[in-house]
Amino acid sequence: MPPLRPHHKSRNGCDRCRERRVKCDEKGPPCSNCTSRQLNCTYLKVAAARSQTAKPRPSKYQTARSSDSSARSQNSVSSPVSNCSLSTQQEIDNLELMHQFSTDTYKSLCVSDSENATWQTTIPRLALKYHYLLDGIMALASMHLATFAEPAEALIYQERGLQYYNRSLSPFRHAIDNITPENCDAVFAHSIVMIAISIASPRLTATKDESSCITANIVVLFELLQGVKKILAVTKPWVKIELFTQGEFWKKTTTELNADEDAALAHVASLNDLVMTGVYSKQHDIYKNVLSHLRHCYAKFARSPDPAPVMAWLAAVDKDFVDSVRCRQHFSLLILMYWGVLLGKLEGKRWWANNAGKALVSELLEALQDGDSRWEKALSWVQSQMPL
């Protein structure tokens, strides 16, 4: 009998090749198979397997776990991961994320010094009662850790953040539909956390079979914030925590744009008057209101460059504008691109906004490259503000 030929199994293949049960050249991302088929090539399963072998579990924790597991099972608080007892490593991972949030990540959500204690102490305590908020701050902390981790480990943190974020959505929507004086603070806090997560990682709301699309991600965020906006308009007296209320954005101080931004936004407003006429008159009024608020946000940011003006615009737009963005109506995408320039001004000021404005503008420029020739000046201004 002739000797059997050795079979070299692909042990570090990408996720797509594993799913299709084909041999991967392991040269990605992307590998040659995914390149030829234009698939989104990831190595999350490989990274997870490596992390489990690369991170030995301290024997002192295992010993402690085996000696008092019976006592802990009767006095345990429900876990942010599941109602089942956790492995020691999972407990350590959860502690790592909570420590990361309460020592560093929380700072990126504050718009004034008066909010430090609220985000560092009050919100984590509130999250122990409302698990969608707990999942939210764990997701944000995990995404933050991914920004300065080694590539293989960063994929693990991103995947963990994805799991926490996705799990928070259903109970959060349920909370919006069943708002009470007791849960309104948690709903408000989670809406802010959710904005930061969604801007930080577009892939968090993309399905595994889709490439990341920040525009689609913003639409999902718009829709969730519509519910929060309506609820808070009714229940504002119930809200006890003061978040985003002490910054410059909310003060009735005179604000002015610099000449360049003033001219650019005025030009877009004139385009609205020129293009959205006749049968588009209703859209004209919608865009006029949206542009007016965007101008206000630009002016407030010029006076105090904190996240409040950037986030406030997302929550302020009405449902009709959200629908037009979802349908990818070109003028609504043009307006969204101008907000992308404002988002880009947070670059280097908030870790979750790094590269986000550039990614959004780049995506929208591609969508509008064959648009109305009358928009050339408006598009040129965007490119001058954010070289791509």
Short mmCIF file of C-alpha atoms in Angstrom, two decimals:
data_model
loop_
_atom_site.label_atom_id
_atom_site.label_comp_id
_atom_site.label_asym_id
_atom_site.label_seq_id
_atom_site.Cartn_x
_atom_site.Cartn_y
_atom_site.Cartn_z
CA MET A 1 0.00 0.00 0.00
CA PRO A 2 1.47 3.38 -0.96
CA PRO A 3 2.07 5.73 1.96
CA LEU A 4 -0.66 8.24 2.70
CA ARG A 5 0.07 11.76 1.58
CA PRO A 6 0.30 14.18 4.51
CA HIS A 7 -2.71 16.50 4.83
CA HIS A 8 -2.01 20.03 5.96
CA LYS A 9 -5.18 21.25 7.65
CA SER A 10 -5.92 24.96 7.76
CA ARG A 11 -5.97 25.61 11.52
CA ASN A 12 -5.79 29.40 11.39
CA GLY A 13 -8.24 30.03 8.56
CA CYS A 14 -10.55 33.03 8.47
CA ASP A 15 -14.15 32.86 9.70
CA ARG A 16 -15.61 32.85 6.17
CA CYS A 17 -13.49 29.91 4.98
CA ARG A 18 -14.35 28.00 8.15
CA GLU A 19 -18.06 28.52 7.53
CA ARG A 20 -17.72 27.41 3.89
CA ARG A 21 -15.41 24.48 4.89
CA VAL A 22 -12.77 25.41 2.33
CA LYS A 23 -9.02 25.67 2.75
CA CYS A 24 -7.86 29.19 3.63
CA ASP A 25 -4.42 30.52 2.65
CA GLU A 26 -4.34 32.27 6.07
CA LYS A 27 -2.81 35.39 4.53
CA GLY A 28 -5.54 37.80 5.57
CA PRO A 29 -7.37 39.70 6.37
CA PRO A 30 -8.36 39.51 3.64
CA CYS A 31 -7.41 36.04 2.41
CA SER A 32 -7.44 35.27 -1.31
CA ASN A 33 -10.78 33.42 -1.11
CA CYS A 34 -12.55 36.38 0.49
CA THR A 35 -10.83 38.80 -1.90
CA SER A 36 -12.03 36.92 -4.97
CA ARG A 37 -15.58 36.68 -3.60
CA GLN A 38 -15.63 40.21 -2.14
CA LEU A 39 -16.47 38.94 1.34
CA ASN A 40 -15.82 40.60 4.68
CA CYS A 41 -12.80 38.65 5.95
CA THR A 42 -12.38 38.32 9.75
CA TYR A 43 -10.35 36.13 12.10
CA LEU A 44 -12.42 36.46 15.29
CA LYS A 45 -12.56 32.70 16.03
CA VAL A 46 -8.80 32.35 15.59
CA ALA A 47 -8.16 35.33 17.86
CA ALA A 48 -10.48 33.94 20.52
CA ALA A 49 -8.78 30.54 20.43
CA ARG A 50 -5.34 32.13 20.73
CA SER A 51 -6.42 34.28 23.66
CA GLN A 52 -7.60 31.25 25.61
CA THR A 53 -4.25 29.52 25.20
CA ALA A 54 -2.22 32.70 25.64
CA LYS A 55 -3.84 33.77 28.92
CA PRO A 56 -3.20 31.16 31.61
CA ARG A 57 -5.65 31.18 34.46
CA PRO A 58 -4.07 31.88 37.82
CA SER A 59 -4.23 28.86 40.06
CA LYS A 60 -4.97 30.99 43.12
CA TYR A 61 -8.29 32.01 41.58
CA GLN A 62 -9.15 28.44 40.64
CA THR A 63 -8.38 27.26 44.16
CA ALA A 64 -10.49 30.00 45.69
CA ARG A 65 -13.31 29.26 43.30
CA SER A 66 -13.42 25.55 44.15
CA SER A 67 -13.28 26.13 47.90
CA ASP A 68 -16.15 28.58 48.19
CA SER A 69 -18.30 27.92 45.10
CA SER A 70 -21.13 26.59 47.24
CA ALA A 71 -21.34 29.71 49.40
CA ARG A 72 -21.07 32.06 46.43
CA SER A 73 -23.83 30.31 44.53
CA GLN A 74 -26.35 31.09 47.28
CA ASN A 75 -25.39 34.74 47.64
CA SER A 76 -24.48 35.73 44.10
CA VAL A 77 -25.89 38.77 42.29
CA SER A 78 -27.22 38.09 38.80
CA SER A 79 -24.34 38.30 36.34
CA PRO A 80 -24.06 40.78 33.47
CA VAL A 81 -23.20 37.85 31.20
CA SER A 82 -25.73 35.20 32.22
CA ASN A 83 -27.75 33.86 35.14
CA CYS A 84 -25.49 30.81 35.31
CA SER A 85 -22.40 30.74 37.50
CA LEU A 86 -19.41 32.22 35.68
CA SER A 87 -15.99 30.75 35.20
CA THR A 88 -13.20 32.49 37.05
CA GLN A 89 -11.82 33.92 33.81
CA GLN A 90 -15.20 35.39 32.88
CA GLU A 91 -15.46 37.05 36.27
CA ILE A 92 -11.99 38.51 35.83
CA ASP A 93 -12.90 39.76 32.35
CA ASN A 94 -16.03 41.47 33.70
CA LEU A 95 -14.06 43.08 36.51
CA GLU A 96 -11.54 44.30 33.94
CA LEU A 97 -14.27 46.03 31.94
CA MET A 98 -15.91 47.64 34.97
CA HIS A 99 -12.50 48.81 36.21
CA GLN A 100 -11.73 50.23 32.77
CA PHE A 101 -15.00 52.16 32.67
CA SER A 102 -14.80 53.56 36.20
CA THR A 103 -11.14 54.63 35.95
CA ASP A 104 -10.79 55.86 32.38
CA THR A 105 -13.62 55.33 29.87
CA TYR A 106 -16.18 57.37 31.81
CA LYS A 107 -14.09 60.52 31.25
CA SER A 108 -14.84 60.49 27.53
CA LEU A 109 -18.57 60.99 28.26
CA CYS A 110 -18.22 64.02 30.51
CA VAL A 111 -18.77 67.53 29.16
CA SER A 112 -17.95 69.30 32.43
CA ASP A 113 -16.10 68.58 35.66
CA SER A 114 -19.40 68.45 37.53
CA GLU A 115 -20.31 65.24 35.68
CA ASN A 116 -17.23 63.25 36.72
CA ALA A 117 -18.75 61.82 39.89
CA THR A 118 -22.01 61.03 38.11
CA TRP A 119 -20.40 59.00 35.33
CA GLN A 120 -17.77 57.41 37.55
CA THR A 121 -19.95 56.41 40.50
CA THR A 122 -23.68 57.07 40.08
CA ILE A 123 -24.07 55.50 36.62
CA PRO A 124 -22.25 52.22 37.48
CA ARG A 125 -24.42 51.86 40.60
CA LEU A 126 -27.54 52.51 38.53
CA ALA A 127 -26.33 49.90 36.03
CA LEU A 128 -26.42 47.19 38.71
CA LYS A 129 -30.20 47.62 38.73
CA TYR A 130 -30.77 48.09 34.98
CA HIS A 131 -28.83 45.50 33.04
CA TYR A 132 -29.20 47.13 29.62
CA LEU A 133 -27.21 50.05 31.04
CA LEU A 134 -24.68 47.63 32.54
CA ASP A 135 -24.30 45.93 29.18
CA GLY A 136 -23.88 49.34 27.58
CA ILE A 137 -21.03 50.55 29.78
CA MET A 138 -19.33 47.14 29.53
CA ALA A 139 -19.58 47.33 25.73
CA LEU A 140 -18.11 50.85 25.67
CA ALA A 141 -15.26 49.86 28.00
CA SER A 142 -14.50 46.81 25.84
CA MET A 143 -14.38 48.94 22.68
CA HIS A 144 -12.11 51.41 24.48
CA LEU A 145 -9.68 48.64 25.44
CA ALA A 146 -9.65 47.51 21.81
CA THR A 147 -8.25 50.88 20.73
CA PHE A 148 -4.89 50.29 22.41
CA ALA A 149 -4.67 46.47 22.45
CA GLU A 150 -2.56 44.33 20.13
CA PRO A 151 -4.44 43.42 16.90
CA ALA A 152 -5.36 39.84 17.87
CA GLU A 153 -6.50 40.91 21.34
CA ALA A 154 -8.31 43.95 19.92
CA LEU A 155 -10.53 41.63 17.88
CA ILE A 156 -11.52 39.82 21.06
CA TYR A 157 -12.42 43.08 22.82
CA GLN A 158 -14.41 44.22 19.78
CA GLU A 159 -16.33 40.94 19.65
CA ARG A 160 -17.05 41.14 23.37
CA GLY A 161 -18.26 44.71 22.96
CA LEU A 162 -20.51 43.56 20.12
CA GLN A 163 -22.08 40.89 22.32
CA TYR A 164 -22.76 43.30 25.20
CA TYR A 165 -24.15 45.99 22.89
CA ASN A 166 -26.47 43.68 20.96
CA ARG A 167 -27.78 42.23 24.20
CA SER A 168 -28.63 45.71 25.53
CA LEU A 169 -30.84 46.70 22.57
CA SER A 170 -33.98 44.62 23.17
CA PRO A 171 -34.38 45.47 26.89
CA PHE A 172 -33.53 49.10 26.11
CA ARG A 173 -36.33 49.29 23.53
CA HIS A 174 -38.65 47.67 26.07
CA ALA A 175 -37.64 50.29 28.66
CA ILE A 176 -38.41 53.11 26.21
CA ASP A 177 -41.90 51.67 25.70
CA ASN A 178 -42.41 51.35 29.46
CA ILE A 179 -40.81 54.48 30.88
CA THR A 180 -41.33 55.22 34.58
CA PRO A 181 -39.93 57.71 37.11
CA GLU A 182 -37.71 54.87 38.33
CA ASN A 183 -36.06 53.87 35.04
CA CYS A 184 -35.93 57.20 33.16
CA ASP A 185 -32.43 58.03 34.48
CA ALA A 186 -31.10 54.70 33.20
CA VAL A 187 -32.77 55.22 29.81
CA PHE A 188 -31.25 58.70 29.51
CA ALA A 189 -27.76 57.53 30.52
CA HIS A 190 -27.86 54.55 28.19
CA SER A 191 -28.86 56.74 25.23
CA ILE A 192 -25.63 58.73 25.67
CA VAL A 193 -23.54 55.57 26.04
CA MET A 194 -25.23 54.15 22.94
CA ILE A 195 -24.28 57.19 20.82
CA ALA A 196 -20.61 56.81 21.77
CA ILE A 197 -20.64 53.06 21.04
CA SER A 198 -22.34 53.47 17.68
CA ILE A 199 -19.93 56.18 16.55
CA ALA A 200 -16.93 54.22 17.80
CA SER A 201 -17.70 51.02 15.95
CA PRO A 202 -20.05 50.83 12.96
CA ARG A 203 -19.70 47.04 12.90
CA LEU A 204 -21.59 46.83 16.19
CA THR A 205 -24.92 47.13 14.40
CA ALA A 206 -23.91 45.38 11.18
CA THR A 207 -24.88 41.75 10.72
CA LYS A 208 -22.15 39.16 10.28
CA ASP A 209 -22.98 38.91 6.57
CA GLU A 210 -22.69 42.62 5.85
CA SER A 211 -19.75 44.96 5.53
CA SER A 212 -19.63 47.82 8.00
CA CYS A 213 -21.66 50.85 6.88
CA ILE A 214 -21.52 53.86 9.13
CA THR A 215 -24.49 55.52 7.39
CA ALA A 216 -26.72 52.53 8.16
CA ASN A 217 -25.36 52.57 11.70
CA ILE A 218 -26.33 56.23 12.11
CA VAL A 219 -29.86 55.44 10.87
CA VAL A 220 -30.26 52.77 13.59
CA LEU A 221 -29.01 55.31 16.12
CA PHE A 222 -31.43 57.95 14.80
CA GLU A 223 -34.35 55.55 15.25
CA LEU A 224 -33.46 54.64 18.82
CA LEU A 225 -32.97 58.28 19.76
CA GLN A 226 -36.37 59.19 18.33
CA GLY A 227 -37.96 57.09 21.08
CA VAL A 228 -35.69 58.55 23.76
CA LYS A 229 -36.42 62.11 22.61
CA LYS A 230 -40.18 61.65 22.79
CA ILE A 231 -40.04 60.01 26.20
CA LEU A 232 -37.73 62.62 27.72
CA ALA A 233 -39.94 65.42 26.40
CA VAL A 234 -42.75 64.04 28.53
CA THR A 235 -40.79 62.78 31.52
CA LYS A 236 -38.18 65.54 31.84
CA PRO A 237 -39.28 66.39 35.41
CA TRP A 238 -38.56 62.76 36.38
CA VAL A 239 -34.90 62.86 35.34
CA LYS A 240 -32.74 63.34 38.43
CA ILE A 241 -29.21 62.90 37.07
CA GLU A 242 -27.62 65.89 35.37
CA LEU A 243 -25.87 64.78 32.19
CA PHE A 244 -24.95 67.10 29.33
CA THR A 245 -26.82 69.90 31.09
CA GLN A 246 -23.96 71.87 32.62
CA GLY A 247 -21.94 72.40 29.46
CA GLU A 248 -21.79 75.45 27.22
CA PHE A 249 -24.28 74.00 24.72
CA TRP A 250 -27.28 74.63 26.97
CA LYS A 251 -26.36 78.15 28.09
CA LYS A 252 -28.16 81.05 26.47
CA THR A 253 -25.01 82.79 25.36
CA THR A 254 -24.45 84.48 22.02
CA THR A 255 -22.63 82.23 19.57
CA GLU A 256 -21.24 83.03 16.14
CA LEU A 257 -19.76 80.98 13.34
CA ASN A 258 -16.48 81.80 11.68
CA ALA A 259 -16.82 83.29 8.21
CA ASP A 260 -15.86 80.08 6.36
CA GLU A 261 -18.36 77.82 8.14
CA ASP A 262 -21.06 80.49 7.98
CA ALA A 263 -20.65 80.78 4.20
CA ALA A 264 -20.59 76.99 3.72
CA LEU A 265 -23.79 76.37 5.67
CA ALA A 266 -25.48 79.35 4.03
CA HIS A 267 -24.62 77.83 0.64
CA VAL A 268 -26.26 74.51 1.57
CA ALA A 269 -29.33 76.41 2.75
CA SER A 270 -29.48 78.23 -0.59
CA LEU A 271 -29.19 74.89 -2.40
CA ASN A 272 -32.18 73.69 -0.40
CA ASP A 273 -34.13 76.74 -1.59
CA LEU A 274 -33.02 76.10 -5.18
CA VAL A 275 -33.41 72.31 -5.44
CA MET A 276 -36.25 71.44 -3.07
CA THR A 277 -39.09 73.30 -4.74
CA GLY A 278 -42.49 72.36 -6.15
CA VAL A 279 -43.35 68.77 -5.29
CA TYR A 280 -40.40 68.77 -2.85
CA SER A 281 -41.70 71.69 -0.76
CA LYS A 282 -42.41 69.49 2.25
CA GLN A 283 -38.84 68.13 2.15
CA HIS A 284 -37.62 71.73 1.84
CA ASP A 285 -39.19 72.65 5.19
CA ILE A 286 -37.76 69.51 6.86
CA TYR A 287 -34.26 70.25 5.58
CA LYS A 288 -34.55 73.92 6.52
CA ASN A 289 -35.20 73.02 10.18
CA VAL A 290 -32.45 70.41 10.23
CA LEU A 291 -29.93 72.84 8.72
CA SER A 292 -30.92 75.56 11.19
CA HIS A 293 -30.19 73.28 14.13
CA LEU A 294 -26.94 72.11 12.51
CA ARG A 295 -25.82 75.73 12.23
CA HIS A 296 -26.62 76.19 15.94
CA CYS A 297 -24.53 73.10 16.79
CA TYR A 298 -21.59 74.36 14.73
CA ALA A 299 -21.72 77.70 16.56
CA LYS A 300 -21.92 76.10 20.00
CA PHE A 301 -19.01 73.80 19.18
CA ALA A 302 -16.93 76.78 18.09
CA ARG A 303 -17.48 78.29 21.53
CA SER A 304 -16.89 75.08 23.51
CA PRO A 305 -15.54 72.00 21.65
CA ASP A 306 -17.20 69.25 23.70
CA PRO A 307 -19.43 66.35 22.49
CA ALA A 308 -22.76 67.95 23.44
CA PRO A 309 -23.38 69.88 20.17
CA VAL A 310 -22.35 66.84 18.09
CA MET A 311 -24.62 64.42 19.96
CA ALA A 312 -27.49 66.88 20.36
CA TRP A 313 -27.99 67.18 16.59
CA LEU A 314 -28.51 63.40 16.31
CA ALA A 315 -31.29 63.51 18.88
CA ALA A 316 -32.91 66.68 17.56
CA VAL A 317 -33.68 65.69 13.95
CA ASP A 318 -37.25 64.58 13.29
CA LYS A 319 -38.56 61.28 11.96
CA ASP A 320 -39.12 62.56 8.42
CA PHE A 321 -35.43 63.41 8.07
CA VAL A 322 -34.48 59.98 9.44
CA ASP A 323 -36.75 58.37 6.83
CA SER A 324 -35.10 60.37 4.04
CA VAL A 325 -31.64 59.26 5.17
CA ARG A 326 -32.83 55.65 5.34
CA CYS A 327 -34.09 55.96 1.76
CA ARG A 328 -30.72 57.53 0.86
CA GLN A 329 -32.24 60.68 -0.60
CA HIS A 330 -29.25 62.62 -1.85
CA PHE A 331 -29.90 65.98 -0.24
CA SER A 332 -30.39 64.39 3.19
CA LEU A 333 -27.06 62.58 2.70
CA LEU A 334 -25.45 65.91 1.84
CA ILE A 335 -26.70 67.39 5.13
CA LEU A 336 -25.55 64.32 7.03
CA MET A 337 -22.11 64.78 5.46
CA TYR A 338 -21.92 68.31 6.89
CA TRP A 339 -22.67 66.83 10.31
CA GLY A 340 -19.83 64.38 9.59
CA VAL A 341 -17.48 67.36 9.30
CA LEU A 342 -18.65 68.51 12.75
CA LEU A 343 -18.12 64.98 14.10
CA GLY A 344 -14.61 65.09 12.67
CA LYS A 345 -13.83 68.06 14.92
CA LEU A 346 -13.90 65.65 17.89
CA GLU A 347 -10.87 63.85 16.44
CA GLY A 348 -8.26 63.59 19.18
CA LYS A 349 -10.70 64.96 21.79
CA ARG A 350 -12.78 61.79 22.34
CA TRP A 351 -11.38 58.34 21.57
CA TRP A 352 -14.75 57.03 20.37
CA ALA A 353 -14.91 59.73 17.68
CA ASN A 354 -11.44 59.13 16.21
CA ASN A 355 -11.68 58.48 12.43
CA ALA A 356 -15.50 58.38 12.61
CA GLY A 357 -16.10 61.71 10.88
CA LYS A 358 -13.64 60.87 8.13
CA ALA A 359 -15.22 57.43 7.61
CA LEU A 360 -18.73 58.90 7.34
CA VAL A 361 -17.71 61.69 4.98
CA SER A 362 -15.74 59.29 2.77
CA GLU A 363 -18.71 56.93 2.54
CA LEU A 364 -21.14 59.72 1.68
CA LEU A 365 -18.83 61.33 -0.87
CA GLU A 366 -18.74 58.05 -2.73
CA ALA A 367 -22.55 57.84 -2.65
CA LEU A 368 -22.88 61.40 -4.00
CA GLN A 369 -20.11 61.39 -6.59
CA ASP A 370 -22.64 61.19 -9.44
CA GLY A 371 -25.10 63.59 -7.81
CA ASP A 372 -26.38 66.99 -8.87
CA SER A 373 -23.65 69.11 -10.51
CA ARG A 374 -24.99 72.14 -8.61
CA TRP A 375 -23.60 70.58 -5.42
CA GLU A 376 -19.98 70.74 -6.54
CA LYS A 377 -19.13 73.75 -4.37
CA ALA A 378 -20.75 72.16 -1.30
CA LEU A 379 -18.83 68.92 -1.80
CA SER A 380 -15.57 70.80 -2.37
CA TRP A 381 -15.92 72.55 0.98
CA VAL A 382 -16.33 69.22 2.76
CA GLN A 383 -13.20 67.88 1.12
CA SER A 384 -11.26 71.00 2.07
CA GLN A 385 -12.26 70.53 5.73
CA MET A 386 -11.46 66.81 5.81
CA PRO A 387 -8.78 65.71 3.34
CA LEU A 388 -9.31 62.05 2.46
#
